[in-house]
Amino acid sequence: MNSAHSNSKGFDCVIVGCGPAGGYLGYLISSLGLKCLILEKRVAPRYKPCGGGLTRRAMDLLPFSLDGVIEDMALKAEVGFGEGVEAATVTDHPMIGLVMRDKFDSFLAGKAASAGATILDDTVFETATAAHGGGLDIHTSKGVFKTLMLAGADGVNSRVAKALGLWKNRVGCPAIEAEVYPSSDELLERYRGSVHFDFGAAPKGYGWVFPKADHLSVGVFSTDRKANGLKNALVRYLSLKGLDSSRAKGPRGHMIPLGPRGGPFATKNGLLIGDAAGLADPITGEGIYHALRQAEIAARCISDAIKGPKGDLSTYNRLIDKEFNGELKYARRLGFLLYGLPRLSRALIRRGGERVLACHLDIITGRSSYKKIFFKAINPGNLLPFI
Ligand SMILES: Cc1cc2nc3c(=O)[nH]c(=O)nc-3n(C[C@H](O)[C@H](O)[C@H](O)COP(=O)(O)OP(=O)(O)OC[C@H]3O[C@@H](n4cnc5c(N)ncnc54)[C@H](O)[C@@H]3O)c2cc1C
């Protein structure tokens, strides 16, 4: 992926990290005619523990075909507690596309490179300092690069956030995943075209089975930041789903930074997107949609700051706060009902699982918001039948 670079004249924007956030931002700002450098500390293809569930709203954002990257499309979602299925929903249009992250991330990086971005793999961002004559000096393991703007797309432990003084108020929760190669095609077929969510598979969390071309991605996620024993929870979950843990690669874990989170998300010439911004969905842990949507907002703000009279990124704070924090604070409250009151949520899923799935579907297709669902949920008339 490496290509020739120029650091003598400098860049309009340096992006740190080439996951979904960085790759897509690189594509967008290069398409706007800006000179962009993406720094990535690892070398492609990079395995990332991730369900690779691209929700409908995430797929709808991307302006190009995902043919060849999507390994399966879910038309069906099932919810339960591990053993059996409590409720299912089937749709006409795919609700979740399933990708392997090494391929998806490389695909987005390819789009960025085709649009004109320079990508440097195997290059670690160290820090950023004010440059003589304006802009920033970006210090890396491969030398110093000059830029007008800096975007941190470097994930949950973002060094850019620390360098910009934007490291605060973070809630990271654990998730762990294995890639399982079932012993029979029948087992693989059982999961084809569907996604499975099992509440309680991890403390204050859930387990999932997502089908890929030749295997299943199976994981557990907890909204309890101190949860331990997730490896054991995953082994138990595999066995409940009839899957043999000796046929599993991994498991590998990672933290997911859950929103809402008090900002700021930008300084005058630096901003954060994706997991670096720390605003993943506090109920499901979904973060790819957030990364892609924040990349869109960031691209507009970076372009306006460089081409317009204002010259800084302050509007990014307002836009991110409004669109993400405004919504995610209701998601967190709903998460409390779902994970903090297990007897109520069991009853909800047992007796109203279809409605729970319908709400989830409305969120991931962009048809409704957590705010609307929260006010419906706390209406005593809607909750009483489940208590
Ligand atoms: C087990 C698990 C399952 C998940 N399943 C889903 C799912 O099904 N659907 C969904 O939407 N979300 C899911 N998520 C969340 C999702 O993976 C993240 O939200 C998403 O990866 C965020 O993308 P990103 O580009 O912001 O960060 P990342 O994907 O973490 O990319 C950051 C990049 O920055 C690079 N980097 C880091 N530091 C430096 C440095 N100093 N210098 C240079 N480069 C650096 C890293 O190598 C990496 O490539 C899951 C997460 C986990 C842990």
PDB file of N, CA and C in Angstrom, residues 9 71 77 97 99 113 116 134 142 152-153 157 169 188 210 215 229 257-258 274 286 310 315 327 336 338 365 377 383:
ATOM      1  N   LYS A   9       6.758  20.012   0.746  1.00  0.00           N
ATOM      2  CA  LYS A   9       5.779  21.102   0.630  1.00  0.00           C
ATOM      3  C   LYS A   9       4.698  20.981   1.696  1.00  0.00           C
ATOM      4  N   GLU A  71     -19.396 -10.391   2.365  1.00  0.00           N
ATOM      5  CA  GLU A  71     -19.294 -11.855   2.313  1.00  0.00           C
ATOM      6  C   GLU A  71     -20.651 -12.531   2.481  1.00  0.00           C
ATOM      7  N   ALA A  77     -32.834 -11.533  11.345  1.00  0.00           N
ATOM      8  CA  ALA A  77     -32.152 -11.370  12.638  1.00  0.00           C
ATOM      9  C   ALA A  77     -32.885 -12.216  13.666  1.00  0.00           C
ATOM     10  N   GLY A  97     -24.747  -6.002   6.204  1.00  0.00           N
ATOM     11  CA  GLY A  97     -23.784  -6.665   5.319  1.00  0.00           C
ATOM     12  C   GLY A  97     -22.621  -7.149   6.175  1.00  0.00           C
ATOM     13  N   VAL A  99     -18.739  -8.216   6.575  1.00  0.00           N
ATOM     14  CA  VAL A  99     -17.418  -8.090   5.947  1.00  0.00           C
ATOM     15  C   VAL A  99     -16.343  -8.630   6.890  1.00  0.00           C
ATOM     16  N   ALA A 113      -6.590   5.836  -1.989  1.00  0.00           N
ATOM     17  CA  ALA A 113      -5.408   5.951  -2.858  1.00  0.00           C
ATOM     18  C   ALA A 113      -5.826   6.327  -4.278  1.00  0.00           C
ATOM     19  N   GLY A 116      -6.407   9.833  -4.737  1.00  0.00           N
ATOM     20  CA  GLY A 116      -5.212  10.687  -4.685  1.00  0.00           C
ATOM     21  C   GLY A 116      -4.491  10.730  -3.352  1.00  0.00           C
ATOM     22  N   GLY A 134       3.052  28.469  10.929  1.00  0.00           N
ATOM     23  CA  GLY A 134       1.668  27.957  10.931  1.00  0.00           C
ATOM     24  C   GLY A 134       1.588  26.480  10.612  1.00  0.00           C
ATOM     25  N   LYS A 142       8.812   7.560  10.879  1.00  0.00           N
ATOM     26  CA  LYS A 142       9.492   7.719   9.579  1.00  0.00           C
ATOM     27  C   LYS A 142       9.858   9.176   9.311  1.00  0.00           C
ATOM     28  N   GLY A 152      -7.348  12.564  13.739  1.00  0.00           N
ATOM     29  CA  GLY A 152      -7.045  11.347  14.497  1.00  0.00           C
ATOM     30  C   GLY A 152      -8.104  10.304  14.206  1.00  0.00           C
ATOM     31  N   ALA A 153      -7.706   9.254  13.448  1.00  0.00           N
ATOM     32  CA  ALA A 153      -8.606   8.125  13.177  1.00  0.00           C
ATOM     33  C   ALA A 153      -7.888   6.879  13.679  1.00  0.00           C
ATOM     34  N   ASN A 157      -7.368   3.834  21.510  1.00  0.00           N
ATOM     35  CA  ASN A 157      -6.290   4.350  22.378  1.00  0.00           C
ATOM     36  C   ASN A 157      -5.617   5.575  21.775  1.00  0.00           C
ATOM     37  N   ASN A 169     -12.967  11.841  29.498  1.00  0.00           N
ATOM     38  CA  ASN A 169     -14.342  11.304  29.563  1.00  0.00           C
ATOM     39  C   ASN A 169     -14.559  10.081  28.669  1.00  0.00           C
ATOM     40  N   LEU A 188     -22.618 -24.282   8.816  1.00  0.00           N
ATOM     41  CA  LEU A 188     -22.402 -22.971   8.203  1.00  0.00           C
ATOM     42  C   LEU A 188     -23.700 -22.485   7.546  1.00  0.00           C
ATOM     43  N   PHE A 210     -22.116 -14.001  13.404  1.00  0.00           N
ATOM     44  CA  PHE A 210     -22.235 -13.331  12.104  1.00  0.00           C
ATOM     45  C   PHE A 210     -21.596 -14.235  11.055  1.00  0.00           C
ATOM     46  N   HIS A 215     -16.751 -19.074   7.099  1.00  0.00           N
ATOM     47  CA  HIS A 215     -16.707 -19.316   8.552  1.00  0.00           C
ATOM     48  C   HIS A 215     -17.712 -18.412   9.267  1.00  0.00           C
ATOM     49  N   GLY A 229     -13.440 -12.385  32.582  1.00  0.00           N
ATOM     50  CA  GLY A 229     -13.947 -13.722  32.290  1.00  0.00           C
ATOM     51  C   GLY A 229     -14.652 -13.794  30.939  1.00  0.00           C
ATOM     52  N   PRO A 257     -15.074   2.090  22.590  1.00  0.00           N
ATOM     53  CA  PRO A 257     -15.326   3.324  23.362  1.00  0.00           C
ATOM     54  C   PRO A 257     -16.763   3.798  23.171  1.00  0.00           C
ATOM     55  N   LEU A 258     -17.567   3.684  24.214  1.00  0.00           N
ATOM     56  CA  LEU A 258     -19.004   3.943  24.070  1.00  0.00           C
ATOM     57  C   LEU A 258     -19.365   5.398  24.349  1.00  0.00           C
ATOM     58  N   GLY A 274     -14.268   8.426  14.457  1.00  0.00           N
ATOM     59  CA  GLY A 274     -14.318   6.986  14.728  1.00  0.00           C
ATOM     60  C   GLY A 274     -14.026   6.686  16.190  1.00  0.00           C
ATOM     61  N   GLU A 286     -21.857  -0.967  18.082  1.00  0.00           N
ATOM     62  CA  GLU A 286     -21.641  -0.617  16.673  1.00  0.00           C
ATOM     63  C   GLU A 286     -20.778   0.646  16.586  1.00  0.00           C
ATOM     64  N   LYS A 310     -12.870  31.149   7.613  1.00  0.00           N
ATOM     65  CA  LYS A 310     -12.794  30.962   9.066  1.00  0.00           C
ATOM     66  C   LYS A 310     -11.470  30.330   9.493  1.00  0.00           C
ATOM     67  N   THR A 315     -16.501  24.344  14.137  1.00  0.00           N
ATOM     68  CA  THR A 315     -17.869  23.876  13.868  1.00  0.00           C
ATOM     69  C   THR A 315     -17.988  22.367  14.058  1.00  0.00           C
ATOM     70  N   GLU A 327     -28.189  12.016  20.510  1.00  0.00           N
ATOM     71  CA  GLU A 327     -28.871  10.737  20.288  1.00  0.00           C
ATOM     72  C   GLU A 327     -28.372   9.658  21.274  1.00  0.00           C
ATOM     73  N   PHE A 336     -29.496   1.100  29.921  1.00  0.00           N
ATOM     74  CA  PHE A 336     -29.674   0.819  31.345  1.00  0.00           C
ATOM     75  C   PHE A 336     -30.886  -0.081  31.563  1.00  0.00           C
ATOM     76  N   LEU A 338     -32.076  -2.211  29.418  1.00  0.00           N
ATOM     77  CA  LEU A 338     -31.808  -3.518  28.823  1.00  0.00           C
ATOM     78  C   LEU A 338     -30.811  -4.335  29.651  1.00  0.00           C
ATOM     79  N   THR A 365     -31.433   1.036  10.258  1.00  0.00           N
ATOM     80  CA  THR A 365     -31.773   1.455   8.898  1.00  0.00           C
ATOM     81  C   THR A 365     -31.952   2.971   8.851  1.00  0.00           C
ATOM     82  N   ALA A 377     -40.535   3.673  25.095  1.00  0.00           N
ATOM     83  CA  ALA A 377     -40.235   2.601  26.064  1.00  0.00           C
ATOM     84  C   ALA A 377     -40.653   2.981  27.473  1.00  0.00           C
ATOM     85  N   LEU A 383     -44.702  -0.399  28.920  1.00  0.00           N
ATOM     86  CA  LEU A 383     -43.834  -1.270  29.737  1.00  0.00           C
ATOM     87  C   LEU A 383     -44.608  -2.226  30.638  1.00  0.00           C
TER      88      LEU A 383
END
